[in-house]
Short mmCIF file of C-alpha atoms in Angstrom, two decimals:
data_model
loop_
_atom_site.label_atom_id
_atom_site.label_comp_id
_atom_site.label_asym_id
_atom_site.label_seq_id
_atom_site.Cartn_x
_atom_site.Cartn_y
_atom_site.Cartn_z
CA UNK G 1 -0.13 0.24 -0.25
CA UNK G 2 0.90 3.39 -0.73
CA UNK G 3 2.54 5.61 2.00
CA UNK G 4 1.03 8.90 -0.14
CA UNK G 5 -2.13 9.85 -0.31
CA UNK G 6 -4.42 11.34 -3.20
CA UNK G 7 -4.74 15.13 -2.68
CA UNK G 8 -3.41 18.39 -4.15
CA UNK G 9 -0.18 17.82 -2.96
CA UNK G 10 0.16 14.46 -5.24
CA UNK G 11 -2.29 15.15 -8.28
CA UNK G 12 0.34 16.64 -10.37
CA UNK G 13 1.91 12.98 -10.44
CA UNK G 14 -0.95 11.70 -11.77
CA UNK G 15 -1.13 10.77 -15.34
CA UNK G 16 -3.00 13.89 -17.73
CA UNK G 17 -5.71 11.34 -18.35
CA UNK G 18 -6.93 10.76 -15.19
CA UNK G 19 -6.25 14.21 -13.05
CA UNK G 20 -9.16 16.83 -13.63
CA UNK G 21 -8.91 19.09 -16.77
CA UNK G 22 -8.51 21.84 -14.51
CA UNK G 23 -7.12 23.18 -11.01
CA UNK G 24 -9.64 22.31 -8.13
CA UNK G 25 -8.44 25.45 -6.19
CA UNK G 26 -9.65 27.71 -8.95
CA UNK G 27 -13.31 26.73 -7.99
CA UNK G 28 -15.82 28.90 -6.11
CA UNK G 29 -18.15 26.97 -4.00
CA UNK G 30 -21.67 27.48 -6.37
CA UNK G 31 -23.75 24.02 -4.89
CA UNK G 32 -24.13 22.22 -1.60
CA UNK G 33 -24.87 18.31 -1.93
CA UNK G 34 -26.56 16.45 1.75
CA UNK G 35 -25.53 12.92 1.65
CA UNK G 36 -22.16 12.36 0.30
CA UNK G 37 -22.03 8.89 -0.11
CA UNK G 38 -20.95 6.98 -3.07
CA UNK G 39 -23.59 7.27 -5.07
CA UNK G 40 -23.18 11.12 -5.12
CA UNK G 41 -19.50 11.06 -5.91
CA UNK G 42 -20.25 8.39 -8.84
CA UNK G 43 -23.17 10.52 -9.72
CA UNK G 44 -24.14 14.17 -9.39
CA UNK G 45 -20.75 15.20 -8.38
CA UNK G 46 -19.26 13.75 -11.65
CA UNK G 47 -21.66 15.98 -13.97
CA UNK G 48 -20.55 18.81 -12.08
CA UNK G 49 -17.19 18.00 -12.67
CA UNK G 50 -17.79 18.11 -16.25
CA UNK G 51 -19.45 21.26 -16.57
CA UNK G 52 -16.56 22.54 -14.81
CA UNK G 53 -13.82 20.93 -16.46
CA UNK G 54 -15.37 23.27 -19.73
CA UNK G 55 -14.58 25.92 -18.13
CA UNK G 56 -17.28 27.43 -15.94
CA UNK G 57 -15.42 27.26 -12.40
CA UNK G 58 -18.77 28.68 -10.24
CA UNK G 59 -19.61 25.45 -9.04
CA UNK G 60 -17.64 24.07 -6.60
CA UNK G 61 -19.33 21.72 -4.35
CA UNK G 62 -19.44 21.83 -0.39
CA UNK G 63 -20.42 18.37 0.05
CA UNK G 64 -21.90 17.27 3.43
CA UNK G 65 -22.59 13.75 5.29
CA UNK G 66 -25.05 13.59 7.30
CA UNK G 67 -24.55 11.14 10.24
CA UNK G 68 -21.39 9.79 10.23
CA UNK G 69 -17.87 11.96 9.93
CA UNK G 70 -15.95 9.35 8.33
CA UNK G 71 -17.14 10.02 4.26
CA UNK G 72 -16.36 14.23 5.31
CA UNK G 73 -12.95 13.38 7.12
CA UNK G 74 -11.99 11.16 4.27
CA UNK G 75 -12.91 13.99 1.58
CA UNK G 76 -11.21 16.71 3.41
CA UNK G 77 -8.29 14.74 4.16
CA UNK G 78 -7.73 14.38 0.43
CA UNK G 79 -9.07 17.92 -0.67
CA UNK G 80 -12.32 16.93 -1.89
CA UNK G 81 -10.60 14.79 -4.58
CA UNK G 82 -11.27 11.13 -5.23
CA UNK G 83 -11.44 8.78 -7.88
CA UNK G 84 -14.36 6.70 -9.65
CA UNK G 85 -13.47 3.50 -11.38
CA UNK G 86 -15.51 2.44 -14.32
CA UNK G 87 -15.92 -1.27 -14.77
CA UNK G 88 -17.11 -2.65 -18.04
CA UNK G 89 -16.79 -6.15 -19.99
CA UNK G 90 -16.19 -4.59 -23.32
CA UNK G 91 -13.53 -1.83 -21.92
CA UNK G 92 -12.16 -3.25 -18.87
CA UNK G 93 -11.36 -0.57 -15.86
CA UNK G 94 -11.39 2.98 -17.03
CA UNK G 95 -10.35 5.38 -13.86
CA UNK G 96 -10.59 9.49 -13.32
CA UNK G 97 -10.33 11.78 -10.35
CA UNK G 98 -12.96 13.84 -9.62
CA UNK G 99 -11.91 17.78 -8.24
CA UNK G 100 -15.89 19.10 -7.98
CA UNK G 101 -15.80 18.47 -4.27
CA UNK G 102 -13.83 21.83 -2.26
CA UNK G 103 -14.97 21.42 1.19
CA UNK G 104 -17.02 18.72 2.73
CA UNK G 105 -18.48 18.43 6.38
CA UNK G 106 -20.53 16.30 8.88
CA UNK G 107 -24.56 17.94 9.53
CA UNK G 108 -24.46 15.93 13.26
CA UNK G 109 -20.87 17.78 14.00
CA UNK G 110 -20.93 20.91 12.44
CA UNK G 111 -24.73 22.15 11.52
CA UNK G 112 -24.07 25.37 11.60
CA UNK G 113 -21.63 24.83 8.59
CA UNK G 114 -24.28 23.11 6.82
CA UNK G 115 -26.56 26.01 7.60
CA UNK G 116 -23.87 28.76 6.67
CA UNK G 117 -23.34 26.78 3.14
CA UNK G 118 -26.69 26.92 2.27
CA UNK G 119 -27.47 30.39 3.35
CA UNK G 120 -24.35 31.74 0.83
CA UNK G 121 -25.58 33.80 -1.76
CA UNK G 122 -23.22 32.36 -4.13
CA UNK G 123 -24.55 28.82 -3.82
CA UNK G 124 -27.63 28.78 -6.34
CA UNK G 125 -28.53 24.80 -6.02
CA UNK G 126 -28.89 22.24 -3.50
CA UNK G 127 -28.88 18.42 -4.09
CA UNK G 128 -29.48 16.03 -1.95
CA UNK G 129 -29.27 11.96 -1.98
CA UNK G 130 -29.97 11.26 1.52
CA UNK G 131 -32.55 8.05 1.10
CA UNK G 132 -36.33 7.51 1.97
CA UNK G 133 -35.60 7.89 5.33
CA UNK G 134 -33.54 11.13 5.56
CA UNK G 135 -36.74 12.90 4.59
CA UNK G 136 -38.87 11.60 7.88
CA UNK G 137 -41.83 11.23 6.28
CA UNK G 138 -45.13 9.76 6.82
CA UNK G 139 -47.08 8.55 4.32
CA UNK G 140 -45.57 11.86 2.21
CA UNK G 141 -46.38 13.95 5.33
CA UNK G 142 -43.80 15.40 7.23
CA UNK G 143 -43.36 13.36 10.57
CA UNK G 144 -43.72 15.52 12.90
CA UNK G 145 -43.88 13.77 16.02
CA UNK G 146 -40.40 12.19 15.00
CA UNK G 147 -38.26 13.49 18.00
CA UNK G 148 -35.69 14.75 15.40
CA UNK G 149 -37.97 16.92 13.91
CA UNK G 150 -39.43 18.06 17.43
CA UNK G 151 -35.77 19.30 18.51
CA UNK G 152 -35.14 21.18 15.14
CA UNK G 153 -38.92 23.05 15.44
CA UNK G 154 -38.12 24.07 18.67
CA UNK G 155 -34.92 25.54 17.78
CA UNK G 156 -31.54 23.21 18.36
CA UNK G 157 -28.46 23.43 15.77
CA UNK G 158 -30.94 21.48 12.90
CA UNK G 159 -29.68 18.05 12.57
CA UNK G 160 -32.35 16.81 9.83
CA UNK G 161 -31.98 17.67 6.37
CA UNK G 162 -35.08 19.37 6.20
CA UNK G 163 -34.51 21.41 9.32
CA UNK G 164 -31.03 22.08 7.56
CA UNK G 165 -32.67 23.25 4.36
CA UNK G 166 -35.50 25.27 6.12
CA UNK G 167 -33.02 27.33 8.33
CA UNK G 168 -31.02 27.78 5.13
CA UNK G 169 -33.62 29.69 3.61
CA UNK G 170 -34.52 31.90 6.65
CA UNK G 171 -30.60 32.86 6.67
CA UNK G 172 -30.81 33.54 2.75
CA UNK G 173 -33.85 35.68 3.37
CA UNK G 174 -31.90 37.54 6.09
CA UNK G 175 -29.33 37.80 3.73
CA UNK G 176 -31.15 38.99 0.80
CA UNK G 177 -29.89 36.61 -1.29
CA UNK G 178 -31.32 35.09 -4.83
CA UNK G 179 -33.28 32.33 -6.10
CA UNK G 180 -32.30 28.57 -5.47
CA UNK G 181 -33.29 25.11 -6.54
CA UNK G 182 -33.46 22.34 -4.06
CA UNK G 183 -32.88 19.15 -5.89
CA UNK G 184 -34.51 15.77 -4.45
CA UNK G 185 -32.38 12.80 -6.28
CA UNK G 186 -33.55 10.28 -4.36
CA UNK G 187 -35.37 7.24 -5.64
CA UNK G 188 -39.08 8.69 -4.50
CA UNK G 189 -41.93 9.01 -6.89
CA UNK G 190 -42.43 13.17 -7.63
CA UNK G 191 -39.66 13.77 -5.42
CA UNK G 192 -39.29 17.20 -6.13
CA UNK G 193 -42.96 17.41 -5.15
CA UNK G 194 -42.41 15.88 -1.93
CA UNK G 195 -39.53 17.92 -0.69
CA UNK G 196 -41.60 20.93 -1.62
CA UNK G 197 -44.26 19.46 0.85
CA UNK G 198 -42.21 18.64 3.41
CA UNK G 199 -40.17 22.01 3.35
CA UNK G 200 -43.19 23.92 3.55
CA UNK G 201 -44.89 22.15 6.38
CA UNK G 202 -41.80 22.55 8.00
CA UNK G 203 -41.63 26.18 8.00
CA UNK G 204 -45.27 26.36 8.94
CA UNK G 205 -44.57 25.26 12.48
CA UNK G 206 -41.87 27.30 13.07
CA UNK G 207 -42.50 28.93 16.48
CA UNK G 208 -42.98 32.54 16.61
CA UNK G 209 -43.00 35.23 13.50
CA UNK G 210 -40.81 33.45 11.46
CA UNK G 211 -42.90 30.90 9.53
CA UNK G 212 -44.98 33.57 7.61
CA UNK G 213 -42.07 35.23 6.27
CA UNK G 214 -40.03 32.10 5.02
CA UNK G 215 -43.14 30.57 3.68
CA UNK G 216 -43.04 33.77 1.59
CA UNK G 217 -39.50 33.43 0.71
CA UNK G 218 -39.64 29.81 -0.40
CA UNK G 219 -42.76 30.62 -2.65
CA UNK G 220 -40.84 33.46 -4.20
CA UNK G 221 -37.19 32.16 -4.34
CA UNK G 222 -37.35 28.31 -4.14
CA UNK G 223 -37.83 25.75 -7.04
CA UNK G 224 -38.07 22.12 -5.82
CA UNK G 225 -37.31 20.46 -9.44
CA UNK G 226 -38.10 16.46 -9.93
CA UNK G 227 -35.47 14.54 -10.74
CA UNK G 228 -34.83 11.27 -12.12
CA UNK G 229 -31.53 9.32 -11.29
CA UNK G 230 -29.67 5.78 -12.24
CA UNK G 231 -26.68 4.58 -12.49
CA UNK G 232 -25.42 1.53 -10.90
CA UNK G 233 -22.73 1.85 -7.89
CA UNK G 234 -21.97 -1.41 -6.10
CA UNK G 235 -20.22 -0.84 -2.67
CA UNK G 236 -16.75 -0.51 -2.59
CA UNK G 237 -14.31 -3.13 -2.27
CA UNK G 238 -11.23 -3.27 -1.04
CA UNK G 239 -10.27 -5.19 -3.91
CA UNK G 240 -11.71 -1.95 -5.85
CA UNK G 241 -9.34 -0.01 -3.56
CA UNK G 242 -6.52 -1.83 -4.50
CA UNK G 243 -7.36 -1.33 -8.18
CA UNK G 244 -7.82 2.21 -7.65
CA UNK G 245 -4.18 2.83 -6.23
CA UNK G 246 -2.86 0.73 -8.80
CA UNK G 247 -4.04 2.95 -11.24
CA UNK G 248 -3.21 6.12 -9.77
CA UNK G 249 -0.02 5.65 -7.89
CA UNK G 250 -1.28 6.97 -4.48
CA UNK G 251 -4.12 5.68 -1.51
CA UNK G 252 -7.54 6.85 -2.04
CA UNK G 253 -9.97 6.15 0.96
CA UNK G 254 -12.78 7.68 -1.46
CA UNK G 255 -12.85 6.05 -4.26
CA UNK G 256 -16.24 4.67 -5.86
CA UNK G 257 -16.78 1.92 -8.94
CA UNK G 258 -19.32 2.57 -11.18
CA UNK G 259 -20.66 0.78 -14.21
CA UNK G 260 -20.24 3.32 -17.18
CA UNK G 261 -23.95 4.09 -17.88
CA UNK G 262 -24.88 7.11 -16.38
CA UNK G 263 -28.32 8.82 -16.42
CA UNK G 264 -29.84 11.99 -14.76
CA UNK G 265 -33.19 13.54 -15.43
CA UNK G 266 -34.40 17.12 -14.12
CA UNK G 267 -37.42 18.62 -14.52
CA UNK G 268 -36.27 22.53 -16.40
CA UNK G 269 -37.10 24.62 -13.29
CA UNK G 270 -34.64 26.67 -12.21
CA UNK G 271 -35.29 30.87 -11.60
CA UNK G 272 -31.66 31.40 -11.00
CA UNK G 273 -28.30 30.47 -12.39
CA UNK G 274 -27.35 26.70 -12.64
CA UNK G 275 -24.57 24.42 -13.98
CA UNK G 276 -25.17 23.58 -17.43
CA UNK G 277 -25.47 20.03 -16.77
CA UNK G 278 -27.19 19.08 -20.18
CA UNK G 279 -23.41 19.42 -21.50
CA UNK G 280 -22.48 16.77 -19.41
CA UNK G 281 -25.36 14.34 -20.82
CA UNK G 282 -27.96 15.70 -18.11
CA UNK G 283 -31.53 15.88 -19.96
CA UNK G 284 -33.93 18.61 -18.86
CA UNK G 285 -37.28 18.26 -19.59
CA UNK G 286 -40.73 18.59 -18.40
CA UNK G 287 -41.66 14.99 -18.67
CA UNK G 288 -39.50 13.59 -15.43
CA UNK G 289 -42.63 11.46 -14.67
CA UNK G 290 -42.37 9.67 -17.84
CA UNK G 291 -38.48 8.88 -17.28
CA UNK G 292 -39.08 7.77 -13.84
CA UNK G 293 -41.87 5.23 -14.59
CA UNK G 294 -39.86 3.82 -17.27
CA UNK G 295 -36.96 3.25 -14.80
CA UNK G 296 -39.38 1.78 -12.19
CA UNK G 297 -40.97 -0.47 -14.38
CA UNK G 298 -38.73 -1.64 -16.47
CA UNK G 299 -35.14 -1.38 -14.85
CA UNK G 300 -35.78 -1.75 -10.84
CA UNK G 301 -38.68 -4.15 -11.52
CA UNK G 302 -36.31 -6.58 -13.53
CA UNK G 303 -33.31 -6.19 -11.05
CA UNK G 304 -36.00 -7.35 -8.19
CA UNK G 305 -37.14 -10.06 -10.25
CA UNK G 306 -33.60 -11.53 -11.46
CA UNK G 307 -32.09 -10.87 -7.50
CA UNK G 308 -34.82 -12.76 -6.12
CA UNK G 309 -34.99 -15.93 -8.89
CA UNK G 310 -30.93 -15.41 -8.89
CA UNK G 311 -30.75 -15.24 -4.98
CA UNK G 312 -33.14 -17.96 -4.19
CA UNK G 313 -31.32 -20.67 -7.13
CA UNK G 314 -28.25 -19.68 -5.40
CA UNK G 315 -26.80 -17.16 -7.41
CA UNK G 316 -24.44 -14.09 -5.76
CA UNK G 317 -24.09 -11.81 -8.02
CA UNK G 318 -26.99 -10.16 -10.70
CA UNK G 319 -24.74 -10.99 -13.45
CA UNK G 320 -24.62 -14.45 -12.36
CA UNK G 321 -28.20 -14.93 -12.63
CA UNK G 322 -28.85 -13.37 -15.56
CA UNK G 323 -26.43 -16.22 -17.58
CA UNK G 324 -29.10 -18.48 -16.50
CA UNK G 325 -31.64 -18.75 -19.42
CA UNK G 326 -34.82 -19.08 -17.45
CA UNK G 327 -33.65 -16.23 -15.62
CA UNK G 328 -33.25 -13.84 -18.35
CA UNK G 329 -36.30 -15.54 -20.40
CA UNK G 330 -38.33 -14.19 -16.85
CA UNK G 331 -37.06 -10.91 -17.11
CA UNK G 332 -37.69 -10.59 -20.75
CA UNK G 333 -41.56 -11.72 -19.89
CA UNK G 334 -41.87 -9.37 -16.94
CA UNK G 335 -40.90 -6.25 -19.13
CA UNK G 336 -42.86 -7.51 -22.32
CA UNK G 337 -45.43 -8.79 -21.38
CA UNK G 338 -46.61 -7.14 -17.77
CA UNK G 339 -44.68 -3.64 -17.81
CA UNK G 340 -44.44 -1.84 -21.03
CA UNK G 341 -47.83 -2.47 -22.03
CA UNK G 342 -48.43 0.21 -18.95
CA UNK G 343 -46.23 2.99 -20.24
CA UNK G 344 -45.86 6.16 -22.48
CA UNK G 345 -42.62 6.27 -23.89
CA UNK G 346 -41.12 10.00 -23.12
CA UNK G 347 -40.20 11.85 -25.92
CA UNK G 348 -40.09 8.91 -28.24
CA UNK G 349 -38.07 6.80 -25.78
CA UNK G 350 -37.43 3.01 -27.39
CA UNK G 351 -38.78 1.09 -25.18
CA UNK G 352 -37.45 -2.11 -26.66
CA UNK G 353 -34.20 -0.67 -26.77
CA UNK G 354 -34.20 0.64 -23.36
CA UNK G 355 -35.14 -3.13 -22.66
CA UNK G 356 -31.75 -4.43 -24.09
CA UNK G 357 -29.66 -1.67 -22.39
CA UNK G 358 -31.03 -2.61 -18.88
CA UNK G 359 -30.28 -6.36 -19.66
CA UNK G 360 -27.01 -5.48 -20.88
CA UNK G 361 -26.07 -3.45 -17.65
CA UNK G 362 -27.40 -5.78 -15.51
CA UNK G 363 -24.87 -8.68 -17.19
CA UNK G 364 -21.92 -6.89 -17.06
CA UNK G 365 -19.96 -9.02 -14.28
CA UNK G 366 -16.87 -6.27 -13.62
CA UNK G 367 -19.85 -4.34 -11.04
CA UNK G 368 -19.87 -7.42 -8.95
CA UNK G 369 -23.27 -6.11 -7.70
CA UNK G 370 -24.85 -8.75 -5.33
CA UNK G 371 -28.48 -10.42 -5.18
CA UNK G 372 -28.32 -9.93 -1.64
CA UNK G 373 -27.88 -5.93 -2.17
CA UNK G 374 -30.92 -5.79 -4.73
CA UNK G 375 -33.13 -7.54 -3.00
CA UNK G 376 -33.05 -5.57 0.50
CA UNK G 377 -36.34 -4.13 1.62
CA UNK G 378 -38.51 -5.49 -1.13
CA UNK G 379 -41.17 -4.78 0.82
CA UNK G 380 -40.70 -0.64 0.47
CA UNK G 381 -40.20 -1.27 -3.56
CA UNK G 382 -42.79 -3.38 -4.86
CA UNK G 383 -45.75 -1.33 -4.51
CA UNK G 384 -43.86 1.30 -7.17
CA UNK G 385 -41.93 -1.19 -9.14
CA UNK G 386 -44.55 -3.70 -9.78
CA UNK G 387 -48.28 -3.61 -7.89
CA UNK G 388 -48.95 -0.03 -9.57
CA UNK G 389 -48.08 -1.84 -13.31
CA UNK G 390 -50.69 -4.89 -12.03
CA UNK G 391 -53.16 -2.63 -11.37
CA UNK G 392 -53.28 -1.01 -14.66
CA UNK G 393 -53.26 -4.90 -16.32
CA UNK G 394 -55.98 -5.96 -14.13
CA UNK G 395 -57.94 -3.02 -14.91
CA UNK G 396 -57.26 -4.04 -18.39
CA UNK G 397 -58.24 -7.22 -17.80
CA UNK G 398 -54.99 -8.96 -18.31
CA UNK G 399 -53.40 -11.14 -15.49
CA UNK G 400 -49.56 -10.02 -14.98
CA UNK G 401 -48.28 -13.79 -14.54
CA UNK G 402 -44.61 -12.69 -14.66
CA UNK G 403 -45.37 -9.62 -12.10
CA UNK G 404 -47.32 -12.22 -9.87
CA UNK G 405 -44.54 -14.66 -10.15
CA UNK G 406 -42.08 -11.74 -8.45
CA UNK G 407 -44.34 -10.92 -6.14
CA UNK G 408 -44.32 -14.88 -4.94
CA UNK G 409 -40.47 -14.96 -5.16
CA UNK G 410 -40.11 -11.89 -3.14
CA UNK G 411 -42.18 -13.87 -0.31
CA UNK G 412 -40.19 -16.94 -1.12
CA UNK G 413 -37.38 -15.18 -0.53
CA UNK G 414 -38.18 -13.86 2.89
CA UNK G 415 -37.88 -17.56 4.04
CA UNK G 416 -34.32 -16.80 4.20
CA UNK G 417 -32.70 -20.31 2.37
CA UNK G 418 -31.81 -21.15 -1.01
CA UNK G 419 -32.98 -24.18 -3.17
CA UNK G 420 -29.74 -25.77 -1.87
CA UNK G 421 -30.68 -25.12 1.80
CA UNK G 422 -27.95 -22.14 2.19
CA UNK G 423 -29.04 -19.38 4.35
CA UNK G 424 -29.70 -16.00 2.37
CA UNK G 425 -28.97 -12.75 3.93
CA UNK G 426 -32.32 -11.05 4.18
CA UNK G 427 -32.92 -7.33 5.19
CA UNK G 428 -37.47 -6.48 4.73
CA UNK G 429 -38.50 -4.20 7.43
CA UNK G 430 -41.65 -6.49 7.41
CA UNK G 431 -39.34 -9.85 7.86
CA UNK G 432 -40.58 -10.08 11.35
CA UNK G 433 -44.24 -10.02 10.64
CA UNK G 434 -44.17 -12.13 7.42
CA UNK G 435 -42.29 -14.72 7.68
CA UNK G 436 -43.69 -16.38 10.33
CA UNK G 437 -47.04 -16.15 8.01
CA UNK G 438 -45.09 -17.49 5.01
CA UNK G 439 -43.45 -20.93 6.87
CA UNK G 440 -46.58 -21.55 8.72
CA UNK G 441 -47.44 -25.45 7.38
CA UNK G 442 -50.99 -24.17 5.37
CA UNK G 443 -52.15 -24.37 1.95
CA UNK G 444 -50.26 -21.98 -0.09
CA UNK G 445 -53.28 -19.78 -0.85
CA UNK G 446 -54.13 -19.24 2.51
CA UNK G 447 -50.66 -18.32 3.60
CA UNK G 448 -50.38 -15.49 0.03
CA UNK G 449 -54.12 -14.05 1.85
CA UNK G 450 -52.99 -13.59 4.99
CA UNK G 451 -49.72 -12.40 4.16
CA UNK G 452 -51.08 -9.39 1.51
CA UNK G 453 -53.76 -8.52 4.04
CA UNK G 454 -51.20 -7.93 6.87
CA UNK G 455 -48.34 -6.58 4.93
CA UNK G 456 -49.95 -3.61 4.63
CA UNK G 457 -48.27 -2.82 0.90
CA UNK G 458 -50.97 -4.44 -1.41
CA UNK G 459 -54.14 -2.25 -0.68
CA UNK G 460 -57.97 -3.27 -0.39
CA UNK G 461 -58.34 -3.81 -4.18
CA UNK G 462 -55.04 -6.01 -4.78
CA UNK G 463 -56.18 -8.13 -1.45
CA UNK G 464 -59.85 -8.42 -2.27
CA UNK G 465 -58.97 -10.08 -6.45
CA UNK G 466 -59.05 -13.30 -6.00
CA UNK G 467 -57.67 -14.70 -9.49
CA UNK G 468 -54.24 -12.51 -8.89
CA UNK G 469 -53.92 -13.97 -5.45
CA UNK G 470 -54.91 -17.30 -6.71
CA UNK G 471 -51.84 -16.63 -9.43
CA UNK G 472 -49.49 -15.86 -6.74
CA UNK G 473 -50.24 -18.22 -4.53
CA UNK G 474 -49.59 -21.17 -7.69
CA UNK G 475 -46.20 -19.21 -8.01
CA UNK G 476 -45.51 -18.91 -4.10
CA UNK G 477 -46.32 -23.34 -3.74
CA UNK G 478 -44.38 -23.69 -7.33
CA UNK G 479 -41.24 -22.06 -5.89
CA UNK G 480 -41.54 -23.68 -1.86
CA UNK G 481 -41.80 -27.57 -3.54
CA UNK G 482 -39.68 -27.28 -6.68
CA UNK G 483 -37.46 -24.45 -6.97
CA UNK G 484 -36.54 -21.96 -9.13
CA UNK G 485 -35.41 -23.99 -12.16
CA UNK G 486 -38.42 -26.44 -12.19
CA UNK G 487 -40.84 -23.65 -11.86
CA UNK G 488 -39.60 -21.52 -14.73
CA UNK G 489 -39.11 -24.60 -16.52
CA UNK G 490 -42.62 -25.33 -16.61
CA UNK G 491 -43.09 -21.31 -17.36
#
């Protein structure tokens, strides 16, 4: 391992093809990002890096981690620099150093620094990747009984994302700062509207006379563009870090790994300056929802199906699972028969070509994307990815058989053993409630009926759809008694 670490002092020693095409010290901070995890470093930061490499140096990034100081400490120790390693089967590994992050902080350790950064008049956008939990919402509304939200409303230095944003808006108002865009980049449906609602609800509940004024400021000066983001960014391993060190010649503790593909669709709702992200390949549009539905139903739903069938079959990675012809065939049936008929292609997007791109990306073995990682939190993901499409197909009089297989495979995966009897890594917030139902010795139809009703994720309409429940039960019974290979052989 190299004793030297990536930073400004070692930057000039890097190959010119790898280091940033600008001097990072020339950048002014014009963006704040909340949630400086691996996805941000491989996605939003790279789009901004391309913009500043084109000569617009207004868009350096102040990046924050929300709870743990680990990432912010590492970024600061490396002067904000880190490597991104793109892995593909066709081109091998290709690396680049990103220099757009100019400062980092941990919100839990220094909330004032985060608020001050948001309030800086030179900052014109705040991007967020804080996961669904970071919004502290209940059914799309601000969780006002959440102790952290209560504490932020009471006036402590804010530790919640919404609290940080609203306090930042208060300081911008006091400083006479101009327009700003607050841009959610998390996988929430209609994410900009969700963030707008939470910010307004927090502002409305502030004590004293601040609420009316800050609400007016937000209405006049703040926009909340919806977005759709897409890039596979697996967890960085020690082997990845070793590969990056060989490439750079110095140690990089903040490096990330990603696939070559990247997509960012942004609603064109800005009242002030912004980076020209479209020059880096982002799509500015008035139809983010169309792109979002395509991703959820064709990419995310298919990812889940492959993860569950692959995991139960004993495959460790998505790429391995997709090499199984029966699983690939099931993935294609899900897309073609059950999902594409529910979609309207945005701006002429070719859905069949999109399907091939998705399957090609999933087949990339260089990523090592595990079935266990993709299978996590299925109860939280299936409503958006597949159940909404199931409703449309049932309303049209069709039986979405492969979508029903996906639901059954999720339930079978929750039982925690693959077809060879080996333990599966199960992580789902409803597992403790559902596994006792799924594992009891009762007819499959009864098991499925009770599980669907008690899960709370299907809705009364699907719970009452006897034909759909029969189809799910038949798949579940086959998966439990015959395994994936035999079940798919007869599909």
